[in-house]
Amino acid sequence: MESLIFDTHAHYDAEAFAEDCSDVLARLPEKGVCGIINNGTDLESSAVSIKLAETYDYIYAAAGIHPELAAAYRAEDVEKLRPLLAHPKTVALGEIGLDYHYEDACPREQQKEIFEAQLRLANELEMPVIIHDREAHGDTIDLLRKYRPKGTLHCFSGSVEMAREIIQLGLYIGLGGVITFKNARHSVEVAAEIPLDRLLLETDAPYMAPVPFRGKRCDSSMIVYVADRIAQIRGLTTSEVLAATRENARRLYKIS
Ligand code: NI
C-alpha cells in the first residue's frame, strides 16, 4: 500500500502513550502513515515533540503554548519558543488559540494575550500556526482578521459560514474523528463545501478516535476512517482524499 496518511495533528507525548509510544510509532509506517505533526502544548511538550521528530523521520514538530496551559505563562515567555521554532524539523507554531470551554484553566484575557504574542511571533518568522478554537469562534475570527497568519484551524467545529471566511483568509481547515460521529451535521456540511485543496486530515491522537473506535485511544492510522467518510460525502475515493490532503499538508508545512 502506498503511504498516503498525513496526520497534521497528534500528541504522542500524551500520558495515554506513556507505556508503548515507541511500539505504536514503529508500526505506523507499515499501516500507511507517511507524516505526522506532533503538536506541543507548552514549552516542555514542545521540546518532547522535537525529540520525537529527531527520532522518527516521518514525524515533524509544532511548538507552542495551548490556551488550557496558558495560565502558567506571560506574554514575554513566548520568546522562549524561538529556539524550539528554529529547529529544522519544527514546521509550525502550535497548538495555540482560545478555549472558552476550559475558561477556569486560564482567564480569557490571559489566553488572548498569549495567543496574540504567538501570532505576532509566527508572522515575524513567517511560520504557519495550528489553531485551537473551542467555543471561542468570535474572538478567534477577530484575531485571525487582525493578524492574517498562515496556517490551519484544527478540529474545526464552526459553521459553513465560518469555514468560508477561514478559507477567504487563506487558511486551511483540519477535520478529524468528529466527522464520523452521528451528530456531526456541521462538519459534514463543511467537508462537502470547502475546496479540497484547503482540507487537512488529523487525529488529535490519543483523543477523538473515529467510529468504530470512538472512545478508545486514537492513533494516526485511524485517519483512514475520516478519509472514508469525507470520500463518501464528496463522491471521491478514500485514496483520492488521502492523496490530496497529504499534498496539502506538505505544501502548507513546506515538507518535501
Ligand atoms: Ni490537540
Short mmCIF file of C-alpha atoms and ligand atoms in Angstrom, two decimals:
data_model
loop_
_atom_site.label_atom_id
_atom_site.label_comp_id
_atom_site.label_asym_id
_atom_site.label_seq_id
_atom_site.Cartn_x
_atom_site.Cartn_y
_atom_site.Cartn_z
CA MET A 1 0.00 0.00 0.00
CA GLU A 2 1.26 3.46 -0.86
CA SER A 3 1.81 5.59 2.21
CA LEU A 4 -0.88 8.23 1.97
CA ILE A 5 -1.71 9.12 5.57
CA PHE A 6 -0.52 12.52 6.75
CA ASP A 7 -1.78 13.26 10.25
CA THR A 8 -1.41 17.00 10.80
CA HIS A 9 -2.31 16.94 14.49
CA ALA A 10 -1.31 14.42 17.16
CA HIS A 11 0.00 14.29 20.72
CA TYR A 12 2.22 11.23 21.09
CA ASP A 13 3.78 12.82 24.17
CA ALA A 14 0.40 12.43 25.96
CA GLU A 15 0.07 10.26 29.05
CA ALA A 16 -2.03 7.73 27.09
CA PHE A 17 1.08 6.72 25.12
CA ALA A 18 3.45 6.62 28.10
CA GLU A 19 3.62 2.81 28.16
CA ASP A 20 4.04 1.92 24.49
CA CYS A 21 4.72 5.07 22.44
CA SER A 22 7.74 3.61 20.63
CA ASP A 23 5.84 0.39 19.74
CA VAL A 24 2.90 2.37 18.34
CA LEU A 25 5.14 4.74 16.37
CA ALA A 26 7.31 1.95 14.98
CA ARG A 27 4.24 0.26 13.47
CA LEU A 28 2.57 3.30 11.89
CA PRO A 29 4.59 3.41 8.63
CA GLU A 30 3.52 -0.16 7.77
CA LYS A 31 -0.09 0.99 8.25
CA GLY A 32 0.31 3.66 5.56
CA VAL A 33 1.37 6.65 7.67
CA CYS A 34 3.91 8.87 5.90
CA GLY A 35 3.77 12.01 8.07
CA ILE A 36 2.71 13.24 11.49
CA ILE A 37 2.92 16.65 13.10
CA ASN A 38 3.25 16.26 16.85
CA ASN A 39 1.80 19.38 18.45
CA GLY A 40 3.33 20.99 21.50
CA THR A 41 1.04 22.22 24.28
CA ASP A 42 3.62 24.01 26.45
CA LEU A 43 7.40 24.55 26.42
CA GLU A 44 8.13 21.10 27.79
CA SER A 45 5.81 19.22 25.46
CA SER A 46 7.13 21.25 22.50
CA ALA A 47 10.64 20.07 23.38
CA VAL A 48 9.35 16.47 23.54
CA SER A 49 7.73 16.94 20.11
CA ILE A 50 11.13 17.87 18.73
CA LYS A 51 12.70 14.81 20.38
CA LEU A 52 10.11 12.63 18.65
CA ALA A 53 10.83 14.40 15.34
CA GLU A 54 14.55 13.73 15.79
CA THR A 55 13.88 10.05 16.48
CA TYR A 56 11.38 9.28 13.68
CA ASP A 57 12.00 10.62 10.22
CA TYR A 58 8.26 10.80 9.39
CA ILE A 59 7.45 12.92 12.47
CA TYR A 60 7.56 16.73 12.43
CA ALA A 61 7.12 19.07 15.37
CA ALA A 62 4.97 22.05 16.18
CA ALA A 63 5.95 24.19 19.16
CA GLY A 64 3.53 26.40 21.05
CA ILE A 65 1.54 27.16 24.20
CA HIS A 66 -2.01 25.76 24.32
CA PRO A 67 -4.73 28.03 25.80
CA GLU A 68 -5.57 25.47 28.51
CA LEU A 69 -1.97 25.68 29.76
CA ALA A 70 -1.53 29.41 29.21
CA ALA A 71 -2.14 30.28 32.89
CA ALA A 72 1.46 29.35 33.70
CA TYR A 73 2.86 31.80 31.15
CA ARG A 74 3.12 35.52 30.44
CA ALA A 75 3.32 37.09 27.00
CA GLU A 76 7.12 37.55 27.28
CA ASP A 77 7.56 33.78 27.83
CA VAL A 78 6.55 33.31 24.20
CA GLU A 79 10.12 34.41 23.35
CA LYS A 80 11.27 31.08 24.82
CA LEU A 81 9.68 29.35 21.85
CA ARG A 82 12.24 30.87 19.47
CA PRO A 83 14.95 28.20 19.82
CA LEU A 84 12.32 25.45 19.50
CA LEU A 85 10.89 27.05 16.37
CA ALA A 86 14.37 27.30 14.86
CA HIS A 87 14.80 23.51 14.85
CA PRO A 88 14.90 22.16 11.26
CA LYS A 89 12.01 19.74 11.93
CA THR A 90 9.71 22.30 13.56
CA VAL A 91 7.20 23.16 10.83
CA ALA A 92 4.60 25.24 12.69
CA LEU A 93 3.73 27.23 15.78
CA GLY A 94 1.09 25.19 17.58
CA GLU A 95 -1.08 24.41 19.12
CA ILE A 96 -2.25 27.86 20.09
CA GLY A 97 -5.60 29.60 20.36
CA LEU A 98 -8.57 30.15 22.61
CA ASP A 99 -10.59 27.72 24.72
CA TYR A 100 -13.61 29.17 26.50
CA HIS A 101 -14.85 25.72 27.47
CA TYR A 102 -11.97 25.42 29.92
CA GLU A 103 -12.08 29.05 30.90
CA ASP A 104 -11.39 28.12 34.53
CA ALA A 105 -7.98 26.84 33.44
CA CYS A 106 -6.96 30.31 32.23
CA PRO A 107 -8.89 33.60 32.10
CA ARG A 108 -9.91 34.85 28.64
CA GLU A 109 -7.75 37.98 28.75
CA GLN A 110 -4.63 35.99 29.52
CA GLN A 111 -5.46 33.42 26.82
CA LYS A 112 -5.77 36.25 24.29
CA GLU A 113 -2.50 37.83 25.40
CA ILE A 114 -0.55 34.59 24.93
CA PHE A 115 -2.35 33.80 21.65
CA GLU A 116 -1.64 37.25 20.21
CA ALA A 117 2.02 37.14 21.23
CA GLN A 118 2.31 33.79 19.41
CA LEU A 119 0.51 35.10 16.31
CA ARG A 120 2.96 38.01 16.17
CA LEU A 121 5.92 35.65 16.50
CA ALA A 122 4.57 33.35 13.77
CA ASN A 123 4.17 36.27 11.40
CA GLU A 124 7.65 37.55 12.18
CA LEU A 125 9.14 34.10 11.48
CA GLU A 126 6.75 33.50 8.54
CA MET A 127 5.67 30.19 10.05
CA PRO A 128 2.20 28.65 9.84
CA VAL A 129 0.10 28.37 13.00
CA ILE A 130 -2.06 25.48 14.22
CA ILE A 131 -5.10 26.98 15.90
CA HIS A 132 -7.30 25.55 18.63
CA ASP A 133 -10.71 27.23 18.88
CA ARG A 134 -13.17 25.77 21.34
CA GLU A 135 -16.34 27.75 21.97
CA ALA A 136 -14.42 30.91 21.06
CA HIS A 137 -15.32 31.38 17.38
CA GLY A 138 -15.99 35.15 17.55
CA ASP A 139 -12.74 36.15 19.24
CA THR A 140 -10.73 33.65 17.18
CA ILE A 141 -12.01 35.08 13.87
CA ASP A 142 -11.38 38.64 15.10
CA LEU A 143 -7.74 37.85 15.87
CA LEU A 144 -7.27 35.98 12.59
CA ARG A 145 -8.62 39.01 10.72
CA LYS A 146 -6.26 41.23 12.67
CA TYR A 147 -3.05 39.19 12.24
CA ARG A 148 -3.72 37.28 8.99
CA PRO A 149 -1.41 34.34 9.81
CA LYS A 150 -0.83 31.35 7.53
CA GLY A 151 -1.93 28.01 8.92
CA THR A 152 -4.87 25.86 9.88
CA LEU A 153 -7.90 25.75 12.13
CA HIS A 154 -7.56 22.40 13.80
CA CYS A 155 -10.56 20.21 14.70
CA PHE A 156 -12.78 22.76 13.01
CA SER A 157 -16.13 22.99 14.80
CA GLY A 158 -17.64 26.12 13.28
CA SER A 159 -20.42 26.64 10.75
CA VAL A 160 -20.15 26.61 6.95
CA GLU A 161 -20.24 30.43 7.02
CA MET A 162 -17.25 30.50 9.35
CA ALA A 163 -15.46 27.93 7.16
CA ARG A 164 -15.96 30.20 4.15
CA GLU A 165 -14.39 33.10 5.99
CA ILE A 166 -11.46 30.95 7.16
CA ILE A 167 -10.83 29.91 3.54
CA GLN A 168 -11.06 33.53 2.43
CA LEU A 169 -8.42 34.46 4.99
CA GLY A 170 -6.14 31.95 3.22
CA LEU A 171 -6.21 29.36 6.00
CA TYR A 172 -6.71 25.59 5.88
CA ILE A 173 -9.31 23.55 7.76
CA GLY A 174 -8.45 20.43 9.76
CA LEU A 175 -11.06 17.69 10.13
CA GLY A 176 -10.79 14.57 12.27
CA GLY A 177 -12.76 11.85 14.02
CA VAL A 178 -15.75 14.08 14.78
CA ILE A 179 -16.88 13.81 11.14
CA THR A 180 -17.65 10.12 11.69
CA PHE A 181 -19.92 10.82 14.68
CA LYS A 182 -23.69 10.60 14.26
CA ASN A 183 -24.31 14.22 15.33
CA ALA A 184 -21.66 15.71 13.02
CA ARG A 185 -24.03 17.75 10.85
CA HIS A 186 -21.84 20.90 10.86
CA SER A 187 -18.65 19.03 10.00
CA VAL A 188 -20.40 17.14 7.20
CA GLU A 189 -21.58 20.42 5.63
CA VAL A 190 -18.09 21.87 5.96
CA ALA A 191 -16.47 18.77 4.44
CA ALA A 192 -18.84 18.96 1.47
CA GLU A 193 -18.31 22.66 0.88
CA ILE A 194 -14.67 23.65 1.34
CA PRO A 195 -12.23 23.41 -1.57
CA LEU A 196 -10.36 20.09 -1.48
CA ASP A 197 -7.03 21.91 -1.67
CA ARG A 198 -7.67 23.55 1.73
CA LEU A 199 -8.53 20.42 3.67
CA LEU A 200 -6.19 18.72 6.15
CA LEU A 201 -6.79 15.44 7.97
CA GLU A 202 -5.89 14.98 11.60
CA THR A 203 -6.50 12.70 14.56
CA ASP A 204 -5.73 14.73 17.69
CA ALA A 205 -4.47 11.34 18.92
CA PRO A 206 -4.82 10.00 21.60
CA TYR A 207 -8.18 11.82 21.63
CA MET A 208 -11.14 11.88 19.21
CA ALA A 209 -10.93 8.36 17.77
CA PRO A 210 -13.28 7.98 14.79
CA VAL A 211 -16.17 5.50 14.65
CA PRO A 212 -15.80 2.45 15.01
CA PHE A 213 -13.14 3.21 17.65
CA ARG A 214 -14.96 6.11 19.31
CA GLY A 215 -13.96 6.41 22.97
CA LYS A 216 -10.83 4.28 22.51
CA ARG A 217 -7.25 5.53 22.26
CA CYS A 218 -6.68 7.00 18.82
CA ASP A 219 -3.59 6.68 16.64
CA SER A 220 -2.73 8.15 13.22
CA SER A 221 -3.63 5.01 11.22
CA MET A 222 -7.30 5.56 12.13
CA ILE A 223 -7.39 8.58 9.78
CA VAL A 224 -8.50 6.13 7.10
CA TYR A 225 -12.00 6.21 8.65
CA VAL A 226 -12.05 10.00 8.50
CA ALA A 227 -10.93 9.91 4.85
CA ASP A 228 -13.58 7.25 4.10
CA ARG A 229 -16.34 9.46 5.43
CA ILE A 230 -15.12 12.55 3.56
CA ALA A 231 -14.77 10.50 0.38
CA GLN A 232 -18.37 9.37 0.76
CA ILE A 233 -19.55 12.97 1.32
CA ARG A 234 -17.64 14.33 -1.70
CA GLY A 235 -18.08 11.42 -4.09
CA LEU A 236 -14.36 10.60 -4.21
CA THR A 237 -12.32 7.52 -3.35
CA THR A 238 -10.61 7.25 0.02
CA SER A 239 -7.22 7.24 -1.71
CA GLU A 240 -8.05 10.45 -3.56
CA VAL A 241 -8.90 12.18 -0.28
CA LEU A 242 -5.76 10.87 1.41
CA ALA A 243 -3.50 11.83 -1.50
CA ALA A 244 -4.96 15.33 -1.82
CA THR A 245 -4.74 16.07 1.90
CA ARG A 246 -1.18 14.71 2.06
CA GLU A 247 -0.18 17.16 -0.68
CA ASN A 248 -1.96 19.99 1.17
CA ALA A 249 -0.03 19.22 4.37
CA ARG A 250 3.28 19.14 2.52
CA ARG A 251 2.51 22.43 0.78
CA LEU A 252 1.41 24.29 3.94
CA TYR A 253 4.23 22.99 6.15
CA LYS A 254 6.87 23.07 3.38
CA ILE A 255 7.77 19.39 3.70
CA SER A 256 9.34 17.80 0.63
NI NI B 1 -4.52 18.99 20.01
#
